[in-house]
Structures are given as C-alpha cells and as structure tokens.
mmCIF file of C-alpha atoms in Angstrom:
data_model
loop_
_atom_site.group_PDB
_atom_site.id
_atom_site.type_symbol
_atom_site.label_atom_id
_atom_site.label_comp_id
_atom_site.label_asym_id
_atom_site.label_seq_id
_atom_site.Cartn_x
_atom_site.Cartn_y
_atom_site.Cartn_z
ATOM 1 C CA MET A 956 -85.589 6.097 -18.206
ATOM 2 C CA THR A 957 -89.180 7.178 -18.127
ATOM 3 C CA ARG A 958 -92.453 6.305 -19.797
ATOM 4 C CA ASN A 959 -93.813 9.844 -19.349
ATOM 5 C CA LEU A 960 -92.696 11.641 -22.528
ATOM 6 C CA LYS A 961 -93.979 15.021 -21.205
ATOM 7 C CA LEU A 962 -91.046 15.132 -18.783
ATOM 8 C CA LEU A 963 -88.483 15.023 -21.599
ATOM 9 C CA ILE A 964 -87.055 17.978 -23.507
ATOM 10 C CA ASN A 965 -85.061 17.643 -26.752
ATOM 11 C CA PHE A 966 -87.050 14.468 -27.469
ATOM 12 C CA VAL A 967 -85.852 12.498 -30.525
ATOM 13 C CA GLU A 968 -87.507 9.344 -31.896
ATOM 14 C CA LYS A 969 -84.748 7.048 -33.141
ATOM 15 C CA PHE A 970 -83.963 3.333 -32.800
ATOM 16 C CA LEU A 971 -80.690 3.061 -30.837
ATOM 17 C CA GLY A 972 -80.524 -0.663 -30.083
ATOM 18 C CA THR A 973 -81.722 -2.894 -27.261
ATOM 19 C CA VAL A 974 -81.358 -3.130 -23.475
ATOM 20 C CA LYS A 975 -81.245 -6.400 -21.537
ATOM 21 C CA PHE A 976 -82.637 -6.259 -17.987
ATOM 22 C CA GLY A 977 -81.758 -8.408 -14.979
ATOM 23 C CA ASN A 978 -84.732 -10.723 -15.574
ATOM 24 C CA ASP A 979 -83.393 -11.461 -19.113
ATOM 25 C CA GLN A 980 -86.125 -9.343 -20.703
ATOM 26 C CA ILE A 981 -84.959 -7.412 -23.784
ATOM 27 C CA GLU A 982 -86.529 -4.057 -24.745
ATOM 28 C CA HIS A 983 -85.900 -1.752 -27.722
ATOM 29 C CA ILE A 984 -84.546 1.787 -27.280
ATOM 30 C CA LEU A 985 -86.910 3.766 -29.525
ATOM 31 C CA SER A 986 -86.140 7.346 -28.491
ATOM 32 C CA TYR A 987 -84.116 9.576 -26.205
ATOM 33 C CA GLY A 988 -84.318 12.965 -24.555
ATOM 34 C CA ASP A 989 -83.258 15.030 -21.528
ATOM 35 C CA LEU A 990 -85.136 15.410 -18.251
ATOM 36 C CA GLY A 991 -84.100 19.058 -18.150
ATOM 37 C CA ASN A 992 -83.171 19.346 -14.471
ATOM 38 C CA ASP A 993 -79.468 18.513 -14.285
ATOM 39 C CA LEU A 994 -78.214 18.166 -10.739
ATOM 40 C CA LEU A 995 -74.519 18.383 -11.610
ATOM 41 C CA THR A 996 -72.549 18.753 -14.804
ATOM 42 C CA GLY A 997 -68.980 17.784 -15.342
ATOM 43 C CA SER A 998 -66.435 16.633 -17.835
ATOM 44 C CA CYS A 999 -64.698 13.295 -18.080
ATOM 45 C CA GLY A 1000 -60.903 13.266 -18.073
ATOM 46 C CA ILE A 1001 -58.664 10.190 -17.979
ATOM 47 C CA ASP A 1002 -60.803 7.831 -15.845
ATOM 48 C CA LEU A 1003 -61.887 10.865 -13.790
ATOM 49 C CA TYR A 1004 -64.993 13.074 -13.746
ATOM 50 C CA LEU A 1005 -64.359 16.746 -12.932
ATOM 51 C CA ILE A 1006 -67.296 18.469 -11.213
ATOM 52 C CA THR A 1007 -67.312 22.080 -10.067
ATOM 53 C CA HIS A 1008 -69.131 22.604 -6.761
ATOM 54 C CA GLN A 1009 -69.854 26.272 -7.479
ATOM 55 C CA ASP A 1010 -72.442 25.226 -10.082
ATOM 56 C CA THR A 1011 -74.682 23.622 -7.462
ATOM 57 C CA ASN A 1012 -77.540 25.608 -5.930
ATOM 58 C CA SER A 1013 -77.815 23.507 -2.761
ATOM 59 C CA PRO A 1014 -76.985 25.295 0.542
ATOM 60 C CA ASN A 1015 -76.219 21.929 2.186
ATOM 61 C CA PRO A 1016 -72.810 20.250 1.842
ATOM 62 C CA ILE A 1017 -72.632 17.693 -0.964
ATOM 63 C CA CYS A 1018 -70.862 14.347 -0.822
ATOM 64 C CA LEU A 1019 -70.053 12.758 -4.173
ATOM 65 C CA MET A 1020 -69.458 9.029 -4.136
ATOM 66 C CA ALA A 1021 -68.809 6.460 -6.838
ATOM 67 C CA LYS A 1022 -69.683 2.828 -6.335
ATOM 68 C CA VAL A 1023 -68.372 -0.109 -8.332
ATOM 69 C CA THR A 1024 -71.056 -2.130 -10.044
ATOM 70 C CA SER A 1025 -71.445 -5.713 -8.931
ATOM 71 C CA SER A 1026 -70.370 -7.048 -12.322
ATOM 72 C CA GLU A 1027 -67.185 -4.929 -12.320
ATOM 73 C CA ALA A 1028 -66.275 -6.078 -8.803
ATOM 74 C CA TRP A 1029 -66.674 -9.726 -9.796
ATOM 75 C CA LEU A 1030 -64.710 -9.116 -13.006
ATOM 76 C CA TRP A 1031 -61.727 -7.950 -10.919
ATOM 77 C CA HIS A 1032 -62.267 -10.873 -8.533
ATOM 78 C CA ARG A 1033 -61.891 -13.290 -11.486
ATOM 79 C CA ARG A 1034 -59.024 -11.323 -13.104
ATOM 80 C CA LEU A 1035 -57.033 -11.519 -9.876
ATOM 81 C CA SER A 1036 -57.408 -15.316 -9.630
ATOM 82 C CA HIS A 1037 -60.386 -15.243 -7.240
ATOM 83 C CA LEU A 1038 -58.635 -12.992 -4.730
ATOM 84 C CA ASN A 1039 -60.719 -12.102 -1.666
ATOM 85 C CA PHE A 1040 -62.400 -8.693 -1.607
ATOM 86 C CA ASP A 1041 -60.472 -7.376 1.422
ATOM 87 C CA THR A 1042 -57.218 -7.815 -0.501
ATOM 88 C CA ILE A 1043 -58.722 -6.318 -3.681
ATOM 89 C CA ASN A 1044 -59.752 -3.263 -1.618
ATOM 90 C CA LEU A 1045 -56.214 -3.048 -0.217
ATOM 91 C CA LEU A 1046 -54.761 -3.181 -3.751
ATOM 92 C CA SER A 1047 -57.218 -0.499 -4.835
ATOM 93 C CA LYS A 1048 -56.488 1.747 -1.839
ATOM 94 C CA ASN A 1049 -52.708 1.563 -2.315
ATOM 95 C CA ASP A 1050 -52.971 1.938 -6.127
ATOM 96 C CA ILE A 1051 -50.935 -1.226 -6.750
ATOM 97 C CA VAL A 1052 -52.809 -2.654 -9.770
ATOM 98 C CA VAL A 1053 -52.898 -0.668 -13.025
ATOM 99 C CA GLY A 1054 -56.493 -0.005 -14.109
ATOM 100 C CA LEU A 1055 -58.061 -0.955 -10.772
ATOM 101 C CA LEU A 1056 -60.279 1.941 -9.719
ATOM 102 C CA LYS A 1057 -59.810 3.495 -6.277
ATOM 103 C CA LEU A 1058 -63.234 2.403 -5.084
ATOM 104 C CA ARG A 1059 -64.650 0.100 -2.435
ATOM 105 C CA PHE A 1060 -65.453 -3.408 -3.701
ATOM 106 C CA PHE A 1061 -68.261 -5.362 -2.008
ATOM 107 C CA LYS A 1062 -68.998 -9.074 -2.058
ATOM 108 C CA ASP A 1063 -72.733 -9.414 -2.696
ATOM 109 C CA HIS A 1064 -72.879 -13.180 -3.246
ATOM 110 C CA LEU A 1065 -70.668 -16.274 -3.045
ATOM 111 C CA CYS A 1066 -68.545 -17.075 -6.106
ATOM 112 C CA SER A 1067 -69.338 -20.593 -7.363
ATOM 113 C CA SER A 1068 -65.674 -21.301 -8.247
ATOM 114 C CA CYS A 1069 -64.476 -20.185 -4.802
ATOM 115 C CA LYS A 1070 -67.200 -22.262 -3.175
ATOM 116 C CA LEU A 1071 -66.101 -25.341 -5.119
ATOM 117 C CA GLY A 1072 -62.420 -24.661 -4.361
ATOM 118 C CA LYS A 1073 -63.052 -24.494 -0.612
ATOM 119 C CA ALA A 1074 -65.156 -27.651 -0.527
ATOM 120 C CA LYS A 1075 -63.730 -30.782 1.036
ATOM 121 C CA ARG A 1076 -63.846 -34.091 -0.759
ATOM 122 C CA LYS A 1077 -66.287 -36.569 0.734
ATOM 123 C CA SER A 1078 -64.595 -39.372 2.628
ATOM 124 C CA PHE A 1079 -64.622 -42.811 1.088
ATOM 125 C CA HIS A 1080 -67.304 -45.207 2.259
ATOM 126 C CA ILE A 1081 -66.171 -48.011 4.527
ATOM 127 C CA LYS A 1082 -66.474 -51.337 2.731
ATOM 128 C CA THR A 1083 -69.039 -53.557 4.387
ATOM 129 C CA THR A 1084 -68.003 -56.688 2.483
ATOM 130 C CA PRO A 1085 -64.358 -57.730 2.196
ATOM 131 C CA SER A 1086 -62.694 -57.854 -1.229
ATOM 132 C CA SER A 1087 -61.486 -61.393 -0.673
ATOM 133 C CA LYS A 1088 -63.471 -64.449 0.471
ATOM 134 C CA ARG A 1089 -60.608 -66.566 1.863
ATOM 135 C CA ARG A 1090 -57.015 -66.384 3.093
ATOM 136 C CA LEU A 1091 -54.253 -65.618 0.559
ATOM 137 C CA GLN A 1092 -56.737 -64.790 -2.209
ATOM 138 C CA LEU A 1093 -55.615 -61.152 -2.313
ATOM 139 C CA LEU A 1094 -52.194 -59.899 -1.189
ATOM 140 C CA HIS A 1095 -51.009 -56.302 -0.885
ATOM 141 C CA MET A 1096 -47.262 -55.660 -1.229
ATOM 142 C CA ASP A 1097 -45.075 -52.631 -0.649
ATOM 143 C CA LEU A 1098 -41.336 -52.165 -1.083
ATOM 144 C CA CYS A 1099 -39.910 -49.351 1.070
ATOM 145 C CA GLY A 1100 -36.443 -47.865 0.922
ATOM 146 C CA PRO A 1101 -33.658 -47.137 0.796
ATOM 147 C CA MET A 1102 -33.658 -46.271 4.494
ATOM 148 C CA ARG A 1103 -31.202 -43.617 5.645
ATOM 149 C CA VAL A 1104 -29.809 -45.927 8.325
ATOM 150 C CA ALA A 1105 -29.035 -49.542 7.434
ATOM 151 C CA SER A 1106 -29.867 -52.394 9.815
ATOM 152 C CA ILE A 1107 -27.163 -54.296 11.704
ATOM 153 C CA ASN A 1108 -27.053 -56.782 8.803
ATOM 154 C CA GLY A 1109 -26.671 -53.922 6.279
ATOM 155 C CA LYS A 1110 -30.210 -54.139 4.896
ATOM 156 C CA ARG A 1111 -31.793 -50.880 3.664
ATOM 157 C CA TYR A 1112 -35.074 -52.077 2.045
ATOM 158 C CA VAL A 1113 -38.262 -53.541 3.539
ATOM 159 C CA LEU A 1114 -40.773 -55.691 1.614
ATOM 160 C CA VAL A 1115 -44.149 -55.837 3.385
ATOM 161 C CA ILE A 1116 -46.759 -58.408 2.279
ATOM 162 C CA LEU A 1117 -50.300 -58.178 3.708
ATOM 163 C CA ASP A 1118 -53.100 -60.739 3.384
ATOM 164 C CA ASP A 1119 -56.337 -58.833 2.681
ATOM 165 C CA TYR A 1120 -58.657 -61.377 4.343
ATOM 166 C CA SER A 1121 -56.772 -62.215 7.572
ATOM 167 C CA ARG A 1122 -54.683 -58.978 7.763
ATOM 168 C CA PHE A 1123 -51.665 -61.210 8.488
ATOM 169 C CA THR A 1124 -48.402 -59.456 7.602
ATOM 170 C CA TRP A 1125 -45.006 -60.764 6.461
ATOM 171 C CA THR A 1126 -41.968 -58.492 6.564
ATOM 172 C CA HIS A 1127 -38.766 -59.198 4.606
ATOM 173 C CA PHE A 1128 -35.596 -57.105 4.897
ATOM 174 C CA LEU A 1129 -33.488 -56.719 1.731
ATOM 175 C CA ARG A 1130 -30.012 -55.382 0.954
ATOM 176 C CA SER A 1131 -31.102 -54.067 -2.480
ATOM 177 C CA LYS A 1132 -34.165 -53.919 -4.733
ATOM 178 C CA ASP A 1133 -32.630 -56.617 -6.925
ATOM 179 C CA GLU A 1134 -33.422 -59.221 -4.245
ATOM 180 C CA THR A 1135 -37.208 -58.593 -4.535
ATOM 181 C CA PRO A 1136 -38.073 -61.157 -7.292
ATOM 182 C CA GLU A 1137 -36.129 -63.912 -5.532
ATOM 183 C CA VAL A 1138 -37.784 -63.176 -2.151
ATOM 184 C CA LEU A 1139 -41.251 -63.123 -3.782
ATOM 185 C CA ILE A 1140 -40.666 -66.492 -5.494
ATOM 186 C CA ASP A 1141 -39.532 -68.019 -2.173
ATOM 187 C CA PHE A 1142 -42.574 -66.514 -0.430
ATOM 188 C CA LEU A 1143 -45.019 -67.919 -3.027
ATOM 189 C CA ARG A 1144 -43.428 -71.402 -2.726
ATOM 190 C CA LEU A 1145 -43.826 -71.203 1.064
ATOM 191 C CA VAL A 1146 -47.496 -70.215 0.718
ATOM 192 C CA GLN A 1147 -48.229 -73.001 -1.812
ATOM 193 C CA ARG A 1148 -46.601 -75.620 0.441
ATOM 194 C CA GLY A 1149 -48.641 -74.339 3.391
ATOM 195 C CA LEU A 1150 -51.902 -74.571 1.439
ATOM 196 C CA HIS A 1151 -51.263 -78.145 0.249
ATOM 197 C CA ALA A 1152 -50.127 -79.426 3.651
#
C-alpha cells in the first residue's frame, strides 16, 4: 500500500471494496497497481509456494520464512478446544492435524476463555451473624449409609442431627432407612418435652 502513485506501474483506478484496519477504521480500495521491483516470484501449489532461488540477484544467502498471523494462531487455539501453544506447535511439527500448517505458533496475549477457566472461585464469606437466634430453632440432619461394615448390633445407617445455634449433636444408629421417620418423631417428642420442662 502506498499513497505515492508515482511509484506504481500498471496503475488502474477501480473500486475493489473496503479494508478494515486494526483501529476499526474502514477505508475504500479505489485503485491498484504494481511497485515494479519484485523481490521474488513464485507459484502457489497445494498450500505451498514454490520459489526458485536462481531468479534472485542477491549474492548473500537468503532465508525464506513464513509466520502464522495472530488471528490464525488463535483460530487454531479455539478449534483445538483452547489447547496450549506448545502442544499446537508439537501437532504442527509432527503433522498430526489435517490442515494445520507446519509453522511456529506464538501466544501474543492471554485468551479470555482460558483465563476464566483457570480462575478459582472466591471462597464464601464467613457469616458474622448466626442463622438462628436460639437453641433448637434450626436443625441440620444427615442420613449416612449403608456402611460397608455393620456395627455389633447390626446397624448400617447413621442419622446425625445438629443444632445450628449450640452446635450440639445427636447421633442415632439405624438398621435400615425405614426406621428414620420413627426415630425423628421420637426425637421431636424428646425435644418438645425438654423445652416445656
């Protein structure tokens, strides 16, 4: 691209479309032409450019190198389920993935999805005020079992009842889950008698 039209040969004025730049500015393509001093010429085969070194006039050795654009590297990163770039380069080097160019991929910024995936959840805040204001207002219950080894009395289940306010714990051992409603009713009667006494 140049603004100096004197440098161009084969200059043709024709609207070809638009170009969007990195700063989101859009410009019109109004003409095209050749600079006239080709460094190398070649032909494109199947995903491969063929360049003859005899055509060059330089006495110094020439190193030709292709570099993947940032957008193409990140496209492959997303296609391969946010795979890290070292592994993508290994896949490229060993020609394991069909269509993946044999080029070196570079990570130029941090992927927002990967950043979010590696983030740890914030820990819960410790409650400064208790949920309950007095004893036996809030009870937590858990039924565990069946245990692999039964107790001496043949009981394989454990019902744990915890008072939220006092942290007092009651533990009841059960032979089967079917006993749970009966044990809970007996426990509630015991608690009601204790409160009224």
